[in-house]
Coordinates of C-alpha atoms and ligand atoms in Angstrom, one line a residue:
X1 CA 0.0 0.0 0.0
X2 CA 1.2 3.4 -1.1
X3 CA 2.2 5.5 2.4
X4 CA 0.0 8.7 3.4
X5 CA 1.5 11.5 5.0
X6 CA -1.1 11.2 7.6
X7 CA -0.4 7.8 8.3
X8 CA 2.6 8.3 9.9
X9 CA 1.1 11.4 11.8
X10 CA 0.3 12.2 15.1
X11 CA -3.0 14.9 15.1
X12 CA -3.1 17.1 17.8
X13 CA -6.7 18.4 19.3
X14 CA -7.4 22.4 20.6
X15 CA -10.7 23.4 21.8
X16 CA -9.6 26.7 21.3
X17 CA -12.5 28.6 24.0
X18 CA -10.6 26.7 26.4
X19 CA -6.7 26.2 25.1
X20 CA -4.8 30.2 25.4
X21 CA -6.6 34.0 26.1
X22 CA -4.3 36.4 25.2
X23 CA -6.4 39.2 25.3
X24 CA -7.5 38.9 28.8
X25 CA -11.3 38.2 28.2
X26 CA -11.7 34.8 29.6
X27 CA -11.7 33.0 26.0
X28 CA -9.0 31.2 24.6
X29 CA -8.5 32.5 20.9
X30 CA -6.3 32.4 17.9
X31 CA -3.7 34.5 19.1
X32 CA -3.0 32.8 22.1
X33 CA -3.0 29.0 20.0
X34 CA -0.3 31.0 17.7
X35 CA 1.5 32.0 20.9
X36 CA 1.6 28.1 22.0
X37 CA 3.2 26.9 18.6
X38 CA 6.5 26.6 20.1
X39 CA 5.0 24.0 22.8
X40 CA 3.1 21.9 19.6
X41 CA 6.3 22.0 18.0
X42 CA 8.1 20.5 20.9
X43 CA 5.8 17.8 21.7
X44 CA 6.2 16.9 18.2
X45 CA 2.8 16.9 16.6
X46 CA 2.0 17.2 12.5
X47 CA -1.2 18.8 12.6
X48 CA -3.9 20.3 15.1
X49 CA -7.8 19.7 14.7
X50 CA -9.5 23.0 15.2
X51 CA -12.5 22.6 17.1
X52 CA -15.1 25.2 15.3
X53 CA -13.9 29.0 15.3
X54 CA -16.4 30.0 12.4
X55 CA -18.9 32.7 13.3
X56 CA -21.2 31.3 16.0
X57 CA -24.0 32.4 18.5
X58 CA -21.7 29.1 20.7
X59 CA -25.2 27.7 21.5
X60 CA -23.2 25.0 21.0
X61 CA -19.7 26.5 21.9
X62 CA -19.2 27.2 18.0
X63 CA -21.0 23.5 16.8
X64 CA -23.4 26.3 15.5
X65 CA -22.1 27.8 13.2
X66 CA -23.8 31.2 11.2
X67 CA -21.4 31.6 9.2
X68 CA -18.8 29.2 7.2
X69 CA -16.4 32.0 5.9
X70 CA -15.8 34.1 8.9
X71 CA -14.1 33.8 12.3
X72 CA -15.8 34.4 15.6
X73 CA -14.7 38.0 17.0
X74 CA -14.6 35.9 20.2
X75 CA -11.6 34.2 18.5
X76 CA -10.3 36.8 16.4
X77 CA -10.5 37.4 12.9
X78 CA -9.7 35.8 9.0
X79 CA -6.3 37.1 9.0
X80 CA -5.7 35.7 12.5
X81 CA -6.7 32.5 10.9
X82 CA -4.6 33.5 7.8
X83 CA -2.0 34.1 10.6
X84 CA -2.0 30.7 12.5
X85 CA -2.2 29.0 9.3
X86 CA 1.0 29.9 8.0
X87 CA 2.9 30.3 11.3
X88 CA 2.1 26.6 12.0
X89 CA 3.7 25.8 8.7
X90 CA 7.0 26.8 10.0
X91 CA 6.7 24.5 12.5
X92 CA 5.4 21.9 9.7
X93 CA 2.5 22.0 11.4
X94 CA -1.2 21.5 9.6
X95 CA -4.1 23.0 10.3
X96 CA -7.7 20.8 10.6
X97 CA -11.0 22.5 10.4
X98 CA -14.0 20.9 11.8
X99 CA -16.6 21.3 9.1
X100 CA -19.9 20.9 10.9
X101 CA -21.9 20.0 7.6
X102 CA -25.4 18.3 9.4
X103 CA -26.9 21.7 10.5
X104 CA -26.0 25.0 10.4
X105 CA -26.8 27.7 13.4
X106 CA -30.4 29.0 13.0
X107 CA -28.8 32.6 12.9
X108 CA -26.6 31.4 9.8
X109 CA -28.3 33.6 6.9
X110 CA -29.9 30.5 5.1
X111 CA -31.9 29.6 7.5
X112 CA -32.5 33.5 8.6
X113 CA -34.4 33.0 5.0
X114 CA -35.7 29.8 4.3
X115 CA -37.8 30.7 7.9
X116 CA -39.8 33.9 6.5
X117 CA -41.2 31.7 3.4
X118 CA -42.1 28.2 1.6
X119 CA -41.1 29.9 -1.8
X120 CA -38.2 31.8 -1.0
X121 CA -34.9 30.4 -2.4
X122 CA -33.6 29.0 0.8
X123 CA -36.7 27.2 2.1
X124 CA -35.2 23.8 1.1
X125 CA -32.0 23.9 2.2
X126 CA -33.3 22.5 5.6
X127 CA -36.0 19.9 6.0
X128 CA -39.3 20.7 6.5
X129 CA -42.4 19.1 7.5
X130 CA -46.3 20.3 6.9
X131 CA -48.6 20.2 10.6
X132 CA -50.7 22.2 12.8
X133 CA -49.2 23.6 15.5
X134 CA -48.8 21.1 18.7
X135 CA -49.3 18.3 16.1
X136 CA -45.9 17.0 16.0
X137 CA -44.4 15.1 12.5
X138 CA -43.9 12.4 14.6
X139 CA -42.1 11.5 17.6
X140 CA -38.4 11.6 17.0
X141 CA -36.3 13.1 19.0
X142 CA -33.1 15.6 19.7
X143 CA -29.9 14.6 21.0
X144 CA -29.8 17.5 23.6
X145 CA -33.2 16.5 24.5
X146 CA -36.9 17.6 23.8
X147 CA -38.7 16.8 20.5
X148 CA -36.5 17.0 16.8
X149 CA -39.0 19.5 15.8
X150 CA -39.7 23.1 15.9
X151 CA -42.9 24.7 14.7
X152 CA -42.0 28.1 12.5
X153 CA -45.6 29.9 12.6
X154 CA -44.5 32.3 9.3
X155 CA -44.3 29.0 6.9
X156 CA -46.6 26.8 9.1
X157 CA -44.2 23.8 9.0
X158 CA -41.8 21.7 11.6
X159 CA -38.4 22.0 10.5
X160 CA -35.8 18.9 11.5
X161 CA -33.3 19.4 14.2
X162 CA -31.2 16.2 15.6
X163 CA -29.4 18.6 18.2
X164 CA -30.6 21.9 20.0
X165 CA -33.4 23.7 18.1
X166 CA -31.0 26.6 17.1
X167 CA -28.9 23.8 15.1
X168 CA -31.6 23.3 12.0
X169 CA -30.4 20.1 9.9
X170 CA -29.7 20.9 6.7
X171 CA -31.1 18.9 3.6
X172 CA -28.7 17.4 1.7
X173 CA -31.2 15.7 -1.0
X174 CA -31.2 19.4 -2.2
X175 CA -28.1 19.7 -4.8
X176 CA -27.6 23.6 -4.1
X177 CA -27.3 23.0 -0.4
X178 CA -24.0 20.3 -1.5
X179 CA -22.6 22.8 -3.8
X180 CA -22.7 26.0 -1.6
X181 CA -21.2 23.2 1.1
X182 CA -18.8 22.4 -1.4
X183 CA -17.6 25.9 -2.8
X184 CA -17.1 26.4 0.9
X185 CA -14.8 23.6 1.7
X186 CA -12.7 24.8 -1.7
X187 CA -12.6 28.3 -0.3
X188 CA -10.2 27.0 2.8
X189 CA -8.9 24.6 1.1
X190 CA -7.3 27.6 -1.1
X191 CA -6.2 29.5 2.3
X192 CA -3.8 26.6 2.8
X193 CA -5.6 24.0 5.3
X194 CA -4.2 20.5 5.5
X195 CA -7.7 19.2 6.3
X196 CA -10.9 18.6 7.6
X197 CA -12.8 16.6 10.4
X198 CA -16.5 16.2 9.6
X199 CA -18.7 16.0 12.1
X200 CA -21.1 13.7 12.7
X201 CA -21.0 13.0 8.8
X202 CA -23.2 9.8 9.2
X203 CA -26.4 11.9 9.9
X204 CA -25.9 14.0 6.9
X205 CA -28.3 11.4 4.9
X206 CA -31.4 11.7 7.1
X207 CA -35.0 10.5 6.3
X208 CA -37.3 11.9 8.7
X209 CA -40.2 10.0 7.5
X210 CA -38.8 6.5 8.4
X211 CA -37.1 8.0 11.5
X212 CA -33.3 7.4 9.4
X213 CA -30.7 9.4 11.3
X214 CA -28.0 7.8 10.9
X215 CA -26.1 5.5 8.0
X216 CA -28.9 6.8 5.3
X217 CA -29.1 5.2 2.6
X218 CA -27.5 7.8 0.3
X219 CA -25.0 8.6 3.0
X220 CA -22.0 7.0 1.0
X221 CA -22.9 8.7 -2.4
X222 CA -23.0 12.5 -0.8
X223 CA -19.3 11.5 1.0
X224 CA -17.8 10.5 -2.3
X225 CA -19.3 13.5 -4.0
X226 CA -17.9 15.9 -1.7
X227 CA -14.7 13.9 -1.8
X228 CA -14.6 14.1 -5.3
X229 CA -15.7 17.8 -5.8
X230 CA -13.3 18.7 -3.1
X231 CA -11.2 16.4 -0.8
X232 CA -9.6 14.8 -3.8
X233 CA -8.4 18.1 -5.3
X234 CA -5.3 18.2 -2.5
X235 CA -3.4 16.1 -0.2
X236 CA -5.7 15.9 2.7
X237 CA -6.4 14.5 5.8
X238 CA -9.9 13.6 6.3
X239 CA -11.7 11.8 9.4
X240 CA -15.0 11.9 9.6
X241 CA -17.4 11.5 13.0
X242 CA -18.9 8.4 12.8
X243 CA -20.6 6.9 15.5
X244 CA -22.1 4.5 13.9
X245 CA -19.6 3.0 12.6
X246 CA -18.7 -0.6 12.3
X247 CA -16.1 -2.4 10.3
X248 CA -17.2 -2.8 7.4
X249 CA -18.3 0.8 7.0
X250 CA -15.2 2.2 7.7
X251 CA -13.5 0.1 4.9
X252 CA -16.0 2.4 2.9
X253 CA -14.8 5.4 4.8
X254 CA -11.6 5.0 4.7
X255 CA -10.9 3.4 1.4
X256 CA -7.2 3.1 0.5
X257 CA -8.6 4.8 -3.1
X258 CA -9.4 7.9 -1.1
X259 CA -12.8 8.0 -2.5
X260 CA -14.5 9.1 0.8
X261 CA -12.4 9.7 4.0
X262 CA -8.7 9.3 5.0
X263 CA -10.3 7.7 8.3
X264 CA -13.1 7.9 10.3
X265 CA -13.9 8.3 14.2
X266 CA -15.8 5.3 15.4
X267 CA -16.8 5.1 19.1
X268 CA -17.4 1.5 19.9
X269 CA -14.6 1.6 22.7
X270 CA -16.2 4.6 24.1
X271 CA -19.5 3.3 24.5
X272 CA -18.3 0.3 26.6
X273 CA -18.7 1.6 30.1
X274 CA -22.4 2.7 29.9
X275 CA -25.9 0.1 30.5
X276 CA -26.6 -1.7 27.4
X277 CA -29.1 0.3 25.0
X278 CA -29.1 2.8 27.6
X279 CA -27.5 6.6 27.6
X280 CA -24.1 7.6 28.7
X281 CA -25.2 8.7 31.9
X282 CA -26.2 5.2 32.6
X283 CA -23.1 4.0 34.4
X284 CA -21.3 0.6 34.0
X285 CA -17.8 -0.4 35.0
X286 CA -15.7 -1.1 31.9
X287 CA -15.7 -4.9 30.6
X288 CA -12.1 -4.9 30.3
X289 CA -11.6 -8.3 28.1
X290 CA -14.6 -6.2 26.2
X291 CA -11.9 -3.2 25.4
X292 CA -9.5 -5.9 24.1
X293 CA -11.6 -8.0 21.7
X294 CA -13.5 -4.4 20.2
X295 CA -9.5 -2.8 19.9
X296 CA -8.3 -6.0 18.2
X297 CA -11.6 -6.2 15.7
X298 CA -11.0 -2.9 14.7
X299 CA -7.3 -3.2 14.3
X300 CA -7.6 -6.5 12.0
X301 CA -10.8 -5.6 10.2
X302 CA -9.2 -2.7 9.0
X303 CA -5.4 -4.0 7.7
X304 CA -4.5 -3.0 4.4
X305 CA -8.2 -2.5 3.6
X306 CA -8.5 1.0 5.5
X307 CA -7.4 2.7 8.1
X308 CA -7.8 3.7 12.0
X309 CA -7.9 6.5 13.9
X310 CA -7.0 6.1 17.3
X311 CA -8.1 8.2 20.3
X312 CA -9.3 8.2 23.7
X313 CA -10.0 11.8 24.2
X314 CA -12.1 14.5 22.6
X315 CA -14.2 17.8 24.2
X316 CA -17.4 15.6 24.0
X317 CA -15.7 13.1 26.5
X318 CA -14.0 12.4 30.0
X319 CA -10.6 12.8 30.7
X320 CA -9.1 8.9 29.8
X321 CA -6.9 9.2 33.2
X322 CA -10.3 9.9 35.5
X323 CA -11.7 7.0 33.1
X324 CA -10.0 4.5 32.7
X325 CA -6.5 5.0 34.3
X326 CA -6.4 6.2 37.9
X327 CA -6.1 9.7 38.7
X328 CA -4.8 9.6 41.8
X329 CA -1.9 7.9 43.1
X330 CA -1.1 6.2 39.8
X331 CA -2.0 8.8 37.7
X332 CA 1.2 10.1 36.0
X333 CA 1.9 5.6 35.6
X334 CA -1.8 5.2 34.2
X335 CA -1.7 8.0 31.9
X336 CA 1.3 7.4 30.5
X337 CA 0.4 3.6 30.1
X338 CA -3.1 4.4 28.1
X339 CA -0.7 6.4 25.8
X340 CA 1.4 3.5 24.9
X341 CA -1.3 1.1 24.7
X342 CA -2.8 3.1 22.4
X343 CA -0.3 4.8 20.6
X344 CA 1.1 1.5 19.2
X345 CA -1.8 0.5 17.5
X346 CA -2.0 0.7 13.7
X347 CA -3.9 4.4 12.8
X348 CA -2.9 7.7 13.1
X349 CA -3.0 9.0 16.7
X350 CA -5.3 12.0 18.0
X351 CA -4.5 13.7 21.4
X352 CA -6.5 15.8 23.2
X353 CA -5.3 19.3 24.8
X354 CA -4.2 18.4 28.3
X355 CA -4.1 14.5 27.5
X356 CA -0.3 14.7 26.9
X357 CA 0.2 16.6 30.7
X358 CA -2.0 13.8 32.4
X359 CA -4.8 16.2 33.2
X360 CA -8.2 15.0 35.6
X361 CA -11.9 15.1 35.5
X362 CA -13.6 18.0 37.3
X363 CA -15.9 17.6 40.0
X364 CA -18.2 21.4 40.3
X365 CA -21.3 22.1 41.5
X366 CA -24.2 22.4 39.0
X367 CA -24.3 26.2 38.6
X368 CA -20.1 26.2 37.6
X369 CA -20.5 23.7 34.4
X370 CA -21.1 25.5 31.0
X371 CA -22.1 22.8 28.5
X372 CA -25.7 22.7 27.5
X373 CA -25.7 18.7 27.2
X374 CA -24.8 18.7 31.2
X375 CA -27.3 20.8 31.9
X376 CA -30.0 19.5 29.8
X377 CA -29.6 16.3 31.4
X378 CA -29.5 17.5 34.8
X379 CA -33.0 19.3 34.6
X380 CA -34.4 16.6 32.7
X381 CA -33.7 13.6 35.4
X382 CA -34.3 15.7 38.2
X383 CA -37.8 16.3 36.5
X384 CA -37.6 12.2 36.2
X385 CA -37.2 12.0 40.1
X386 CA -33.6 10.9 39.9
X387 CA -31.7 11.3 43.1
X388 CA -29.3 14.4 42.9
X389 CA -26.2 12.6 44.0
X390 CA -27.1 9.8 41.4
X391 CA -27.2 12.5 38.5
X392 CA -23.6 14.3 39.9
X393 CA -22.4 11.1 39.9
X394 CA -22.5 10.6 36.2
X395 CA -22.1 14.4 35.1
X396 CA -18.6 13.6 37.4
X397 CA -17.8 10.8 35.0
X398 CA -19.1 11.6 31.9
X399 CA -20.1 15.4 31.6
X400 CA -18.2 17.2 28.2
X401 CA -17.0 20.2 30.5
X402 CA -15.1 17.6 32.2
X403 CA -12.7 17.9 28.7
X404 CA -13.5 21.7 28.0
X405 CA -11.3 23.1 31.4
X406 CA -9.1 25.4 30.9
X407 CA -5.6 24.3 29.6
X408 CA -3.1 24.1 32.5
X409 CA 0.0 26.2 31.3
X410 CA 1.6 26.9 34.6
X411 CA 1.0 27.4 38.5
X412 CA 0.4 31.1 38.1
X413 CA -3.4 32.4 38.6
X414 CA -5.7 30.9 36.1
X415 CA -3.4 28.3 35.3
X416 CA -1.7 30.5 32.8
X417 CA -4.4 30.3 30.9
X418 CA -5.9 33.5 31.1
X419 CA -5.2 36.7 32.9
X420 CA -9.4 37.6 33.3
X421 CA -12.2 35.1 34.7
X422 CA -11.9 32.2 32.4
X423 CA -15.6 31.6 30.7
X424 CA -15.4 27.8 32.7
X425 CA -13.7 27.1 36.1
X426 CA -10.2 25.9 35.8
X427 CA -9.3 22.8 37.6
X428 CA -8.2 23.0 40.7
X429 CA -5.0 20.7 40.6
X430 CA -3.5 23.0 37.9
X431 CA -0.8 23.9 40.8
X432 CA 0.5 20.8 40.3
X433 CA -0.6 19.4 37.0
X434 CA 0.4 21.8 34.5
X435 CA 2.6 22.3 31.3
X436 CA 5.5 24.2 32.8
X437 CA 6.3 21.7 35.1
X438 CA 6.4 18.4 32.6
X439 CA 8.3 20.4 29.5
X440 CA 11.7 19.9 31.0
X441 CA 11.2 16.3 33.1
X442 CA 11.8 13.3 31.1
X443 CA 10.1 11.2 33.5
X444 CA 6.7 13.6 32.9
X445 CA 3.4 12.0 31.0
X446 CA 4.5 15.1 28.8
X447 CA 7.4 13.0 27.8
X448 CA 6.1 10.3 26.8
X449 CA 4.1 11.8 24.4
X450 CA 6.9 13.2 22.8
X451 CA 8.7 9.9 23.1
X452 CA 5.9 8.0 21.4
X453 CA 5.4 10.5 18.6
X454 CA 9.4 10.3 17.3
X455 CA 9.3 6.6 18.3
X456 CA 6.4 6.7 15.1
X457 CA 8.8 8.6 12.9
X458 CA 11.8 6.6 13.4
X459 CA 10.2 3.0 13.5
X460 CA 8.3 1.4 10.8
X461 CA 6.4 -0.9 12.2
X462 CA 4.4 1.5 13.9
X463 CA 2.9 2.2 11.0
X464 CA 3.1 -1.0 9.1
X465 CA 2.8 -3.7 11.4
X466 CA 0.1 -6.2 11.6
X467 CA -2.3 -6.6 14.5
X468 CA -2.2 -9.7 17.1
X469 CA -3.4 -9.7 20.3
X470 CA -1.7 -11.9 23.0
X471 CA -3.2 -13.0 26.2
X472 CA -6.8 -12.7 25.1
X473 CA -8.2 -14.0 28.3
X474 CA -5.7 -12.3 31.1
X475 CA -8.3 -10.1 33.2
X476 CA -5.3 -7.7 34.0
X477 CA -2.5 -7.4 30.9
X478 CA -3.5 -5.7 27.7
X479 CA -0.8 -7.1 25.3
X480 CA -0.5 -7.2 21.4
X481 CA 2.3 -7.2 18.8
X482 CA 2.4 -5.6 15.4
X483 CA 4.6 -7.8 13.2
X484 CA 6.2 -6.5 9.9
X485 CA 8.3 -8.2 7.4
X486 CA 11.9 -6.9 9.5
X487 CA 10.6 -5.7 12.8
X488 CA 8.2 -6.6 15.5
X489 CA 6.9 -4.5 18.2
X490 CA 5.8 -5.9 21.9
X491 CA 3.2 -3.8 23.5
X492 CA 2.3 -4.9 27.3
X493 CA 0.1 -2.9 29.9
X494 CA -0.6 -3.6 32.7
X495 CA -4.1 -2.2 32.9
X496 CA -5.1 -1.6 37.1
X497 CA -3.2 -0.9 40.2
X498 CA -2.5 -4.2 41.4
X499 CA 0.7 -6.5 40.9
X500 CA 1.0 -9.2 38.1
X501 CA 3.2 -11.6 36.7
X502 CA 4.1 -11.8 33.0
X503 CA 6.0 -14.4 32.4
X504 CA 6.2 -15.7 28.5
X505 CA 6.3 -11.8 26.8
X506 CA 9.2 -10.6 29.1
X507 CA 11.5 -13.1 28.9
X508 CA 12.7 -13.2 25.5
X509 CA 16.0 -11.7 25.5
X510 CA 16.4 -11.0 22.1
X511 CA 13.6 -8.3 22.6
X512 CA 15.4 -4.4 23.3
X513 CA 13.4 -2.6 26.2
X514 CA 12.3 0.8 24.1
X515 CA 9.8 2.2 26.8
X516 CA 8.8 2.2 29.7
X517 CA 6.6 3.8 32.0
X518 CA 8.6 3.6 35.3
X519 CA 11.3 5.7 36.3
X520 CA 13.1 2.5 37.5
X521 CA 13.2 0.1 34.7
X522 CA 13.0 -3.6 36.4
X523 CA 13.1 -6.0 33.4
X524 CA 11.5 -8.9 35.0
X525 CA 8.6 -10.5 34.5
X526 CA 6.5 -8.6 37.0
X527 CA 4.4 -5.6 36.2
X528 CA 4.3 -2.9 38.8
X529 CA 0.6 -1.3 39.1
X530 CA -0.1 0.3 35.2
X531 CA 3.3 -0.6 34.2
X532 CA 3.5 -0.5 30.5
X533 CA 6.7 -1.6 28.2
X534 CA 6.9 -1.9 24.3
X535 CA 9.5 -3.9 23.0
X536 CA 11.2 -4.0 19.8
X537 CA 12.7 -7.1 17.9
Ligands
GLC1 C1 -20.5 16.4 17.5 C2 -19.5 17.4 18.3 C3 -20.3 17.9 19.5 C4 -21.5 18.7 19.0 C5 -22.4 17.8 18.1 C6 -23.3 18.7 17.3 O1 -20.8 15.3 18.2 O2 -18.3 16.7 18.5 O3 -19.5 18.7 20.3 O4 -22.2 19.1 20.1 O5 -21.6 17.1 17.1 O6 -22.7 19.4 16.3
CA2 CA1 -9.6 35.9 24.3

């Protein structure tokens, strides 16, 4: 197979609201992510995934977005954009959008028309459904909760929302909404971006009638078109949101042709530690030998057929160390273990702002968390008579704001991040979790992050080698290899905080000890709690 850049590329995540203010108003914007370049360049990283910074009411912190061709004055402006662009090239650095391509805000001018009209030029580019008022379409509903439909009394018609009511879906049957979409994408593709993440692209294809959200049937035809018509024009990366995913749709997604996505987001992992057909906020503990059977379907479905992204962080979910490591005693061991399990997995790596320092879940009371999802669900089961220490409970482990805390830059006020009130309460262990005090210690999560990334670029294998997982039934070792025609790698973790014994992977002498998460290296067969080692042969 013919090597992508991206493929041997480590993609770096800001949620810019919440990454550097440098004008003192509480909001993390463009100037202050160009001010942090020298940090990214450090760590190592090839390219950062923008979370939205289009022109937004931030209904749905910038997931709403009014307009496609501007930059939020909260964030700065085009040439600020223009600006970061080409300062991250000197650091060979690319830039990802997030192209939010299901819905637009319901201030974005489209819809600002299509509203006052059935016959004016913009009613179709959303989807619209005849009723009487209080007579609802039918009975679907939104994913921040309530019905999917809003009444518009001007037209006298529902239109079709899958998120909050200001977030209209747009209609992609209509062939003028694809090619404005499309014109778009080639307008920043021309201001020098090095790609796009799409999100959730499998609910572009929507048929309200027979309640299709997701996976529509013409959902693979619209991707290639746009791929086609715009994707396809430049060397790209492209990773679409997929949670829907399975297999044998992302071999579709991420075709080695390049005729829809370079790789997708799939989510399967991430839905492990919640009740069965219920919501997130119905908690489960994580069914560990679960993890390591869904990791090792994806990672030998997808070999030489496709390709994987690999993540365990994003601003729509908890911090990995609060998760699934421990973030307590353990938690610079833990952290740095999930980043070597998963960063020696075939796919291209994505971290998440504060992921490479090690940084925690929150724990605030109701009135300090920001995100509308939190607080949707806390009115809603309090309504349902939930207890309120039940609901805290999984807002503590699952709640988006736990991700969207302010970067933790040093131990000065604010946590370096800003020099105002930040917009979100920063977390209160930034005095001792925080950038300035990993940069310069090898033995920091930081580190190992860096370590892994130029471990990526020098090795091979990494990127080439094929998939086995070892010890399939041990309830505490996550192991795997990733074999290649002249190298083969060893990855073994240790996965909780009590002692094990690993006899058959240690002991082959032949292997050369490249990493390890201990500041003691003891090359026995014993793992110490979360100890983590990859091996090369
Ligand atoms: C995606 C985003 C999330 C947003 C939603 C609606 O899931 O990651 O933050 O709320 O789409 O755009
Ligand atoms: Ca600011």
């Amino acid at each position: 197979m013919e090597r992508k850049w991206w493929q041997n590329a480590v993609i770096y995540q800001i949620y810019p609201r919440s990454f550097q203010d440098s004008n003192g108003d509480g909001i993390g914007d463009l100037q202050g992510i160009i001010q942090r370049l020298p940090y990214l360049g450090r760590l190592g990283i090839d390219a950062i995934w923008l979370s939205p910074v289009y022109k937004s009411p931030q209904v749905d912190n910038g997931y709403d977005i009014s307009d496609y061709q501007d930059i939020d004055p909260m964030f700065g402006s085009i040439d600020d954009m223009q600006q970061l662009i080409d300062e991250a090239k000197k650091y060979n650095i690319h830039i990802i959008m997030d192209l939010v391509l299901n819905h637009s805000s319901n201030k974005h001018k489209w819809f600002e028309e299509a509203r006052k009209s059935k016959d004016n030029p913009y009613h179709d580019y959303y989807v619209w459904r005849d009723g009487k008022e209080g007579v609802l379409p039918n009975d679907m509903h939104a994913a921040f909760g309530g019905s999917a439909w809003e009444w518009v009394p001007e037209v006298g018609q529902y239109y079709f929302h899958q998120f909050a009511p200001e977030q209209p879906d747009l209609n992609w049957e209509n062939p003028k909404v694809r090619r404005a979409i499309y014109d778009m994408i080639l307008w920043w593709m021309d201001r020098g971006v090095g790609g796009f993440r799409l999100d959730v692209i499998d609910q572009i294809a929507k048929e309200p009638d027979r309640k299709i959200t997701q996976n529509g049937p013409r959902l693979h035809e619209f991707i290639r078109e746009m791929s086609r018509e715009t994707f396809q024009k430049g060397n790209l990366i492209t990773v679409g949101e997929a949670w829907g995913a399975t297999p044998e749709l992302a071999k579709l997604y991420s075709n080695p042709d390049g005729s829809e996505f370079s790789m997708v987001f799939q989510f399967e992992h991430i839905g492990l530690d919640q009740q069965e057909g219920k919501e997130k906020w119905d908690l489960s503990p994580l069914p560990f030998l679960k993890l390591k059977q869904v990791f090792s379907r994806w990672q030998t479905s997808l070999y030489n057929c496709g390709w994987n992204s690999l993540f365990w962080n994003n601003h729509d979910l908890p911090r990995i160390v609060s998760r699934w490591g421990n973030d307590g005693k353990y938690r610079v061991q833990s952290a740095k273990m999930l980043a070597m399990l998963l960063h020696g997995m075939q796919g291209t790596p994505y971290i998440y702002q504060g992921e490479e320092l090690g940084m925690t879940n929150v724990r605030y009371r109701i009135e300090d968390y920001r995100d509308l999802e939190t607080l949707d669900v806390y009115r809603e089961r309090l309504e349902a008579g939930y207890d309120k220490a039940e609901i805290m409970k999984s807002i503590y482990a699952k709640s988006r704001d736990n991700a969207r805390t302010p970067m933790q830059w040093d131990d000065t006020k604010n946590a370096g991040f800003s020099t105002g009130i930040p917009w979100i309460r920063v977390n209160d262990n930034y005095s001792e979790i925080n950038a300035a005090s990993q940069v310069d210690d090898p033995d920091s999560v930081f580190a190992c992050y860096q370590k892994l990334i130029s471990l990526r670029k020098e090795y091979p294998v990494f990127i080439e080698g094929q998939f086995r997982l070892l010890l399939e039934e041990d309830a505490n070792i996550f192991a795997y290899e990733r074999v290649s025609e002249s190298q083969q790698l060893t990855v073994v973790c240790n996965f909780f905080d009590k002692i094990v014994p690993v006899r058959d992977i240690c002991e082959d002498k032949d292997k050369k000890l490249l990493l390890c998460n201990y500041k003691e290296v003891e090359e026995n067969a014993i793992l110490r709690p979360y100890e983590a080692r990859i091996y090369l042969k």
